[in-house]
Amino acid sequence: MLNQNIVIDPAFEGPPASAHGGYACGLLAPYLPPDAEITLRKPLRLGVTLRLKRSDGGLQLHDGFAVVAEAGTTTLVNRAPEPPTVAEASGAAAAFPGRTSSGFSRCVVCGTGRTDADAFRVFPGPLPGRDLMAAVWRPNGGALAGDTIKPEYAWAALDCPAGWAAMWFGARTEVAVLGRMAAWVSGPLAAYDTHILVGWLEGVSGRKLHAGSALYSPSGTLQAFSRQTWITLTKEPR
């Protein structure tokens, strides 16, 4: 019977003072079959002991008596588009909207205020002529397990491109946070000096924004993709 402790290092912040959603989901993914799906019920606290337990048909993550996340499996459809080139993705990143306005300057993935060794520095920007946000990612040493990428880092990298696509193409001025994420990762993920990331909007339903993202090798080979639901907030985090 699974009864696993998980502590999320404060370096992996997403929204202010809480865990990065994609990274947290990625920590649970190894305990699930492929096509894992995780629903975040509450903000996950950093630096505290969370308890992962089996539940009917999946897993639950507890913070004390509160269920903060639930996990199971789903069926994912590959909607990954033809990728841009590294040069195109780099050019799109120059127009990252979070450079001028963002509630997440300390986000480990897309935070412009992060220059430390853990920071991904993934800055998705609109790709000219296409309904995509694109960026490049250069994994640091912490992301690597030999010549492969650790699963939680792949999930984290997939998170922010979809979130920014949801807000940009959904024309939202409010900040949005990750509510649910499902991802497919092609086994042990080969690490390259540079990876291509894209995100896109799939639909809007009230406060919910449905989006997808994909991760590619520098030559354009699909390595991972995701489906996500983002929830808009009424107030921006401080």
Backbone as numpy.savetxt, mean C-alpha at the origin, in Angstrom:
# Nx Ny Nz CAx CAy CAz Cx Cy Cz
-2.83 -24.11 16.56 -3.68 -22.91 16.56 -2.80 -21.67 16.56
-3.03 -20.78 15.62 -2.23 -19.58 15.49 -2.51 -18.62 16.64
-1.45 -18.14 17.27 -1.57 -17.13 18.31 -0.26 -16.34 18.30
-0.17 -15.44 17.33 1.11 -14.79 17.00 1.10 -13.33 17.44
2.19 -12.89 18.08 2.34 -11.48 18.41 2.95 -10.73 17.24
2.42 -9.53 16.99 2.95 -8.65 15.96 3.14 -7.26 16.56
4.31 -6.70 16.38 4.59 -5.33 16.79 5.05 -4.56 15.56
4.36 -3.48 15.23 4.70 -2.68 14.06 5.63 -1.56 14.49
6.82 -1.58 13.95 7.83 -0.60 14.29 7.33 0.81 13.96
7.55 1.80 14.85 7.10 3.17 14.57 7.66 3.76 13.28
8.73 3.18 12.74 9.25 3.67 11.46 8.24 3.50 10.34
7.30 2.54 10.50 6.36 2.22 9.42 5.02 2.93 9.65
5.13 4.23 9.78 3.97 5.09 9.95 3.31 5.36 8.61
1.99 5.47 8.62 1.24 5.88 7.44 0.49 7.15 7.77
-0.81 7.05 8.13 -1.48 8.21 8.71 -0.78 8.58 10.02
-0.85 9.84 10.43 -0.13 10.27 11.62 -0.37 9.37 12.84
0.72 8.89 13.42 0.73 8.12 14.67 0.07 6.74 14.55
-0.12 6.25 13.34 -0.66 4.90 13.16 0.08 4.19 12.02
-0.11 2.89 11.96 0.65 2.07 11.02 0.26 2.34 9.57
1.23 2.18 8.68 0.97 2.23 7.25 0.09 1.05 6.88
-1.03 1.31 6.22 -2.02 0.27 5.97 -1.49 -0.88 5.13
-0.82 -0.57 4.02 -0.31 -1.62 3.15 0.73 -2.47 3.84
1.60 -1.83 4.61 2.64 -2.56 5.33 1.99 -3.50 6.35
1.01 -2.99 7.10 0.32 -3.83 8.08 -0.37 -5.02 7.40
-1.03 -4.78 6.29 -1.68 -5.88 5.55 -0.64 -6.90 5.11
0.50 -6.42 4.65 1.55 -7.32 4.20 2.11 -8.19 5.30
2.09 -7.70 6.55 2.55 -8.51 7.67 1.63 -9.72 7.91
0.35 -9.57 7.56 -0.61 -10.66 7.76 -0.62 -11.62 6.58
-0.25 -11.15 5.39 -0.37 -11.95 4.17 0.34 -13.30 4.24
1.55 -13.42 4.84 2.21 -14.73 4.86 1.44 -15.81 5.61
0.49 -15.42 6.43 -0.30 -16.39 7.18 -1.54 -16.83 6.41
-1.70 -16.31 5.19 -2.88 -16.58 4.38 -2.48 -17.18 3.04
-3.42 -17.87 2.38 -3.16 -18.35 1.01 -3.02 -17.17 0.05
-2.62 -17.44 -1.22 -2.57 -16.36 -2.22 -3.94 -15.67 -2.36
-3.93 -14.48 -2.96 -5.13 -13.65 -3.08 -5.68 -13.29 -1.70
-4.80 -12.91 -0.81 -5.20 -12.50 0.53 -5.93 -11.16 0.49
-6.91 -11.00 1.38 -7.63 -9.73 1.51 -7.72 -9.37 2.98
-7.37 -8.14 3.31 -7.36 -7.68 4.69 -8.23 -6.43 4.80
-9.09 -6.40 5.81 -9.92 -5.24 6.12 -9.39 -4.60 7.39
-9.09 -3.31 7.33 -8.61 -2.57 8.49 -9.81 -1.94 9.18
-10.10 -2.39 10.40 -11.27 -1.93 11.14 -11.01 -0.64 11.90
-9.78 -0.48 12.39 -9.40 0.68 13.17 -7.95 1.03 12.83
-7.52 2.25 13.14 -6.10 2.56 12.98 -5.26 1.61 13.84
-4.16 1.13 13.29 -3.29 0.21 14.02 -2.21 1.01 14.74
-2.11 0.78 16.03 -1.13 1.51 16.83 0.28 0.98 16.57
1.21 1.89 16.68 2.61 1.56 16.45 3.30 1.21 17.77
4.22 0.25 17.69 5.06 -0.05 18.83 4.38 -0.77 19.97
3.18 -1.31 19.75 2.48 -2.07 20.79 2.28 -3.51 20.31
2.05 -4.41 21.24 1.87 -5.81 20.89 0.43 -6.05 20.41
0.30 -6.50 19.17 -0.97 -6.89 18.59 -0.98 -8.42 18.49
-2.15 -9.01 18.65 -2.24 -10.47 18.67 -3.02 -10.96 17.46
-2.37 -11.84 16.66 -2.99 -12.42 15.48 -3.56 -13.79 15.83
-4.86 -13.97 15.56 -5.54 -15.21 15.93 -6.34 -15.74 14.75
-6.55 -17.04 14.72 -7.45 -17.66 13.75 -8.88 -17.30 14.09
-9.68 -17.11 13.04 -11.12 -16.92 13.20 -11.81 -17.75 12.13
-13.13 -17.78 12.14 -13.86 -18.56 11.15 -13.52 -18.07 9.74
-12.83 -18.90 8.99 -12.53 -18.58 7.60 -11.39 -17.63 7.40
-10.65 -17.27 8.46 -9.55 -16.33 8.25 -8.81 -16.03 9.53
-8.39 -14.76 9.64 -7.60 -14.30 10.78 -8.19 -13.01 11.33
-7.90 -12.76 12.60 -8.23 -11.48 13.21 -7.00 -10.96 13.93
-6.81 -9.65 13.84 -5.73 -8.99 14.57 -6.36 -8.18 15.69
-5.90 -8.43 16.92 -6.48 -7.80 18.10 -5.50 -6.82 18.73
-6.03 -5.70 19.17 -5.32 -4.76 20.02 -6.07 -4.77 21.34
-5.57 -5.54 22.30 -6.35 -5.78 23.51 -7.59 -6.57 23.15
-8.76 -6.05 23.53 -10.02 -6.74 23.21 -10.61 -6.29 21.87
-10.03 -5.28 21.26 -10.58 -4.73 20.02 -10.02 -5.46 18.80
-10.90 -5.78 17.85 -10.46 -6.33 16.56 -10.11 -5.15 15.66
-8.84 -5.04 15.28 -8.40 -3.91 14.48 -8.26 -4.27 13.00
-8.18 -5.56 12.69 -8.08 -5.99 11.29 -8.59 -7.41 11.17
-9.17 -7.73 10.01 -9.64 -9.08 9.71 -9.09 -9.48 8.35
-8.77 -10.75 8.21 -8.12 -11.21 6.97 -8.74 -12.51 6.49
-8.81 -12.64 5.18 -9.30 -13.85 4.55 -8.77 -13.91 3.12
-9.44 -14.68 2.30 -9.03 -14.76 0.90 -10.18 -14.31 0.00
-9.83 -13.97 -1.23 -10.81 -13.49 -2.19 -10.37 -13.95 -3.57
-11.12 -13.54 -4.58 -10.72 -13.80 -5.96 -10.34 -12.48 -6.60
-9.11 -12.40 -7.05 -8.62 -11.17 -7.66 -8.59 -11.30 -9.17
-9.01 -10.25 -9.86 -8.95 -10.18 -11.31 -7.80 -9.25 -11.69
-6.96 -9.70 -12.59 -5.82 -8.90 -13.02 -6.28 -7.79 -13.97
-6.26 -6.55 -13.49 -6.60 -5.40 -14.32 -5.38 -4.50 -14.53
-4.21 -5.06 -14.34 -2.99 -4.26 -14.48 -2.84 -3.78 -15.92
-2.58 -2.50 -16.11 -2.45 -1.95 -17.47 -1.05 -2.17 -18.02
-0.88 -1.84 -19.29 0.45 -1.82 -19.88 1.29 -0.79 -19.11
2.45 -1.18 -18.62 3.19 -0.25 -17.76 3.88 0.86 -18.54
4.13 1.98 -17.88 4.99 2.99 -18.48 6.44 2.54 -18.38
7.30 3.23 -19.04 8.73 2.97 -18.90 9.23 3.58 -17.59
10.44 3.21 -17.21 11.05 3.81 -16.02 11.14 5.32 -16.18
11.53 5.77 -17.37 11.66 7.21 -17.62 10.31 7.91 -17.51
9.24 7.28 -18.03 7.91 7.89 -17.95 7.42 7.94 -16.50
7.67 6.87 -15.76 7.24 6.84 -14.36 8.01 7.86 -13.54
9.29 8.01 -13.81 10.10 9.01 -13.12 9.60 10.42 -13.43
9.23 10.64 -14.68 8.71 11.94 -15.05 7.39 12.25 -14.38
6.52 11.24 -14.26 5.23 11.43 -13.59 5.44 11.78 -12.12
6.42 11.15 -11.49 6.69 11.39 -10.08 7.05 12.84 -9.80
7.59 13.52 -10.79 7.94 14.93 -10.61 6.70 15.79 -10.36
5.51 15.29 -10.76 4.27 16.03 -10.56 3.46 15.47 -9.39
4.10 14.76 -8.47 3.43 14.19 -7.30 2.64 15.26 -6.55
1.31 15.12 -6.42 0.51 16.17 -5.77 0.83 16.35 -4.30
1.37 15.31 -3.66 1.69 15.41 -2.25 2.89 16.30 -1.93
3.57 16.78 -2.96 4.70 17.69 -2.70 4.22 19.04 -2.18
3.00 19.41 -2.54 2.48 20.72 -2.14 1.37 20.62 -1.11
0.69 19.46 -1.04 -0.42 19.33 -0.10 -0.60 17.86 0.26
-0.35 17.56 1.55 -0.50 16.18 2.00 -0.63 16.16 3.50
-1.53 15.30 4.00 -1.64 15.09 5.44 -0.73 13.99 5.91
0.09 13.43 5.00 0.88 12.26 5.34 2.36 12.48 5.06
2.91 13.59 5.51 4.31 13.87 5.22 5.26 12.89 5.90
4.78 12.16 6.92 5.61 11.18 7.61 5.33 9.76 7.15
4.51 9.59 6.12 4.22 8.25 5.60 5.52 7.60 5.13
5.72 6.35 5.53 6.97 5.66 5.20 7.12 5.44 3.70
6.02 5.39 2.96 6.09 5.15 1.52 6.13 6.45 0.73
5.16 7.34 0.94 5.06 8.53 0.09 5.31 9.83 0.83
5.78 9.75 2.06 6.00 10.97 2.83 7.18 11.78 2.35
6.93 13.04 2.02 8.00 13.91 1.56 8.91 14.35 2.71
8.45 14.15 3.94 9.26 14.52 5.08 10.18 13.41 5.56
10.21 12.30 4.82 11.04 11.16 5.22 12.24 11.02 4.30
13.42 11.07 4.90 14.65 10.82 4.14 15.50 9.75 4.82
14.94 9.09 5.84 15.67 8.08 6.60 15.81 6.79 5.79
16.55 5.85 6.33 16.85 4.61 5.61 15.62 3.75 5.36
14.57 3.89 6.18 13.36 3.07 6.01 12.42 3.65 4.94
12.57 4.91 4.60 11.63 5.57 3.69 11.71 4.99 2.28
10.53 4.71 1.69 10.45 4.20 0.32 10.66 5.31 -0.70
10.18 6.51 -0.36 10.24 7.67 -1.26 9.61 7.36 -2.62
8.37 6.87 -2.56 7.55 6.61 -3.73 6.57 7.77 -3.87
6.65 8.50 -4.96 5.87 9.72 -5.15 5.05 9.63 -6.43
3.84 9.06 -6.36 3.04 8.87 -7.57 2.50 10.19 -8.13
2.67 10.36 -9.43 2.15 11.53 -10.10 1.38 11.13 -11.35
0.53 12.02 -11.87 -0.27 11.69 -13.05 0.58 11.45 -14.28
0.25 10.39 -15.00 0.98 10.02 -16.21 0.31 10.70 -17.40
0.98 11.56 -18.13 0.35 12.29 -19.24 -0.31 11.35 -20.24
-1.56 11.68 -20.59 -2.28 10.94 -21.61 -2.91 9.64 -21.13
-2.77 9.29 -19.86 -3.34 8.05 -19.35 -3.95 8.30 -17.97
-4.98 7.54 -17.63 -5.63 7.68 -16.33 -4.90 6.84 -15.29
-3.63 7.16 -15.11 -2.78 6.42 -14.19 -1.93 7.40 -13.38
-1.64 7.00 -12.15 -0.58 7.62 -11.38 0.61 6.68 -11.48
1.81 7.22 -11.57 2.99 6.38 -11.74 4.15 6.90 -10.90
5.02 5.98 -10.53 6.19 6.31 -9.72 7.23 5.23 -9.91
8.41 5.48 -9.40 9.45 4.46 -9.34 9.76 4.18 -7.88
10.25 2.97 -7.63 10.65 2.57 -6.29 12.01 1.89 -6.36
12.90 2.36 -5.53 14.23 1.76 -5.43 14.37 1.15 -4.04
14.12 -0.16 -3.91 14.11 -0.78 -2.58 15.43 -0.61 -1.85
15.32 -0.28 -0.55 16.52 -0.15 0.27 16.86 -1.50 0.90
17.92 -1.53 1.67 18.38 -2.80 2.24 17.37 -3.47 3.15
16.59 -2.67 3.90 15.60 -3.26 4.80 14.50 -3.99 4.08
14.24 -3.62 2.81 13.17 -4.25 2.04 13.55 -5.61 1.50
14.83 -5.94 1.56 15.33 -7.11 0.85 15.58 -8.30 1.76
15.29 -9.48 1.24 15.67 -10.74 1.86 16.54 -11.45 0.83
17.83 -11.20 0.88 18.69 -11.70 -0.20 18.42 -10.93 -1.47
18.08 -11.66 -2.54 17.79 -11.00 -3.81 16.29 -10.91 -4.08
15.47 -11.03 -3.03 14.02 -10.88 -3.16 13.53 -9.80 -2.20
12.28 -9.34 -2.45 11.66 -8.31 -1.64 10.77 -8.96 -0.58
10.86 -8.50 0.65 10.01 -9.02 1.70 8.54 -8.71 1.38
7.61 -9.66 1.64 6.21 -9.46 1.24 5.59 -8.18 1.78
5.87 -7.84 3.04 5.23 -6.66 3.61 5.69 -5.38 2.91
6.90 -5.38 2.37 7.38 -4.22 1.62 6.68 -4.12 0.25
6.43 -5.26 -0.38 5.71 -5.24 -1.65 4.29 -4.72 -1.46
3.61 -5.18 -0.40 2.26 -4.68 -0.11 2.29 -3.19 0.17
3.27 -2.75 0.94 3.36 -1.32 1.26 3.56 -0.49 -0.01
4.43 -0.96 -0.90 4.68 -0.22 -2.14 3.44 -0.12 -3.01
2.57 -1.15 -2.97 1.34 -1.14 -3.76 0.28 -0.19 -3.19
0.39 0.14 -1.93 -0.65 0.91 -1.24 -0.79 2.33 -1.79
0.24 3.14 -1.65 0.11 4.58 -1.91 -0.22 4.95 -3.36
0.32 4.24 -4.39 -0.09 4.60 -5.75 -1.60 4.50 -5.97
-2.23 3.47 -5.37 -3.68 3.35 -5.50 -4.39 4.46 -4.73
-3.88 4.77 -3.54 -4.52 5.82 -2.74 -4.47 7.18 -3.42
-3.32 7.52 -3.99 -3.21 8.79 -4.68 -4.05 8.81 -5.96
-4.13 7.67 -6.66 -4.98 7.59 -7.85 -6.45 7.77 -7.46
-6.83 7.16 -6.33 -8.22 7.29 -5.87 -8.57 8.74 -5.60
-7.70 9.45 -4.92 -7.99 10.85 -4.58 -7.88 11.77 -5.80
-6.88 11.50 -6.66 -6.65 12.38 -7.82 -7.77 12.23 -8.85
-8.03 11.01 -9.27 -9.03 10.79 -10.31 -10.45 10.81 -9.75
-10.59 10.59 -8.43 -11.89 10.74 -7.78 -12.19 12.17 -7.41
-11.25 13.08 -7.71 -11.41 14.52 -7.49 -11.80 14.82 -6.05
-11.07 14.20 -5.12 -11.35 14.41 -3.71 -10.33 15.37 -3.11
-10.82 16.36 -2.38 -9.93 17.25 -1.65 -9.71 16.74 -0.23
-10.59 15.86 0.25 -10.41 15.28 1.57 -9.32 14.21 1.53
-8.70 14.00 2.64 -7.75 12.90 2.76 -8.52 11.59 2.81
-7.93 10.53 2.26 -8.53 9.20 2.32 -7.54 8.24 2.98
-8.10 7.23 3.64 -7.26 6.21 4.29 -7.66 4.83 3.77
-6.71 3.91 3.81 -6.96 2.56 3.33 -7.94 1.83 4.25
-8.98 1.24 3.64 -9.94 0.46 4.41 -9.83 -1.03 4.16
-9.50 -1.40 2.92 -9.42 -2.83 2.56 -8.42 -2.99 1.43
-7.70 -4.11 1.47 -6.69 -4.35 0.45 -6.57 -5.84 0.17
-6.58 -6.19 -1.09 -6.30 -7.56 -1.54 -5.17 -7.48 -2.54
-4.26 -8.44 -2.50 -3.11 -8.37 -3.40 -2.68 -9.76 -3.86
-2.13 -9.78 -5.05 -1.48 -10.95 -5.61 -0.03 -10.60 -5.83
0.86 -11.44 -5.29 2.29 -11.26 -5.44 2.85 -12.52 -6.07
3.65 -12.35 -7.11 4.10 -13.51 -7.91 5.22 -14.28 -7.20
4.86 -14.93 -6.11 5.85 -15.73 -5.39 6.94 -14.85 -4.83
8.12 -15.38 -4.56 9.23 -14.54 -4.11 9.51 -13.46 -5.16
9.43 -12.21 -4.76 9.48 -11.09 -5.69 10.92 -10.70 -5.97
11.35 -10.88 -7.21 12.73 -10.54 -7.57 12.97 -9.05 -7.36
14.10 -8.72 -6.75 14.45 -7.33 -6.48 15.34 -6.78 -7.58
15.00 -5.58 -8.02 15.80 -4.86 -9.00 16.19 -3.50 -8.41
17.11 -2.83 -9.06 17.50 -1.51 -8.58 16.34 -0.54 -8.62
15.49 -0.69 -9.64 14.35 0.21 -9.83 13.13 -0.61 -10.20
11.99 -0.28 -9.60 10.71 -0.89 -9.96 9.75 0.20 -10.42
8.79 -0.19 -11.24 7.74 0.72 -11.73 6.47 0.44 -10.95
5.80 1.49 -10.50 4.52 1.38 -9.80 3.48 2.23 -10.51
2.26 1.71 -10.62 1.15 2.49 -11.15 -0.07 2.29 -10.26
-0.96 3.28 -10.26 -2.24 3.19 -9.56 -3.34 3.76 -10.42
-4.57 3.28 -10.24 -5.69 3.74 -11.03 -6.97 3.69 -10.21
-7.93 4.50 -10.58 -9.25 4.52 -9.95 -10.16 3.54 -10.66
-10.91 2.75 -9.89 -11.87 1.81 -10.48 -13.32 2.22 -10.28
-13.61 3.04 -9.28 -14.98 3.46 -9.07 -15.13 4.23 -7.77
-16.25 4.94 -7.66 -16.55 5.75 -6.49 -17.94 5.38 -5.99
-18.06 5.19 -4.66 -19.34 4.88 -4.06 -19.43 5.64 -2.74
-20.04 6.83 -2.78 -20.11 7.64 -1.58 -18.72 8.03 -1.11
-18.42 7.71 0.16 -17.11 8.01 0.72 -16.07 6.98 0.31
-16.49 5.90 -0.34 -15.56 4.84 -0.71 -15.00 5.06 -2.11
-13.70 4.90 -2.22 -13.01 5.00 -3.50 -12.35 3.65 -3.78
-12.70 3.06 -4.92 -12.16 1.74 -5.27 -11.04 1.93 -6.29
-9.90 1.35 -6.00 -8.72 1.60 -6.82 -7.88 0.34 -6.95
-6.92 0.38 -7.87 -6.00 -0.73 -8.05 -4.58 -0.21 -8.22
-3.63 -1.10 -8.10 -2.23 -0.74 -8.31 -1.48 -1.96 -8.82
-0.31 -1.70 -9.39 0.52 -2.79 -9.91 1.99 -2.42 -9.76
2.80 -3.46 -9.65 4.24 -3.33 -9.48 4.92 -4.12 -10.60
5.90 -3.49 -11.25 6.56 -4.11 -12.40 8.08 -4.07 -12.22
8.74 -4.98 -12.92 10.20 -4.91 -13.05 10.54 -3.74 -13.95
11.81 -3.33 -14.02 12.17 -2.21 -14.90 11.92 -2.48 -16.38
11.83 -3.76 -16.76 11.54 -4.09 -18.16 10.04 -4.21 -18.42
9.22 -4.04 -17.37 7.77 -4.08 -17.53 7.11 -5.40 -17.22
7.80 -6.34 -16.61 7.20 -7.61 -16.20 6.36 -7.40 -14.95
5.10 -7.83 -14.99 4.20 -7.68 -13.84 4.68 -8.56 -12.70
4.86 -7.96 -11.52 5.30 -8.69 -10.34 4.22 -8.81 -9.27
3.33 -7.84 -9.22 2.28 -7.85 -8.19 1.19 -6.87 -8.59
-0.03 -7.12 -8.11 -1.11 -6.15 -8.31 -2.06 -6.22 -7.13
-2.87 -5.19 -6.99 -3.78 -5.13 -5.84 -5.11 -4.51 -6.20
-6.07 -4.75 -5.31 -7.38 -4.09 -5.34 -7.58 -3.48 -3.97
-8.01 -2.22 -3.93 -8.10 -1.53 -2.65 -9.39 -0.73 -2.54
-9.81 -0.52 -1.31 -10.92 0.39 -1.00 -10.39 1.45 -0.04
-10.56 2.70 -0.41 -10.13 3.83 0.41 -11.36 4.57 0.92
-11.26 5.10 2.12 -12.37 5.81 2.76 -11.97 7.26 2.96
-12.78 8.19 2.43 -12.48 9.60 2.61 -12.88 10.03 4.02
-12.07 10.93 4.57 -12.31 11.45 5.89 -12.95 12.84 5.80
-13.67 13.20 6.83 -14.31 14.52 6.82 -13.32 15.61 7.18
-12.26 15.24 7.93 -11.24 16.21 8.29 -9.88 15.64 7.96
-8.98 16.50 7.54 -7.63 16.05 7.25 -6.88 15.81 8.56
-6.04 14.74 8.61 -5.25 14.53 9.82 -4.22 15.63 10.00
-3.93 15.95 11.24 -2.94 17.00 11.52 -1.53 16.43 11.47
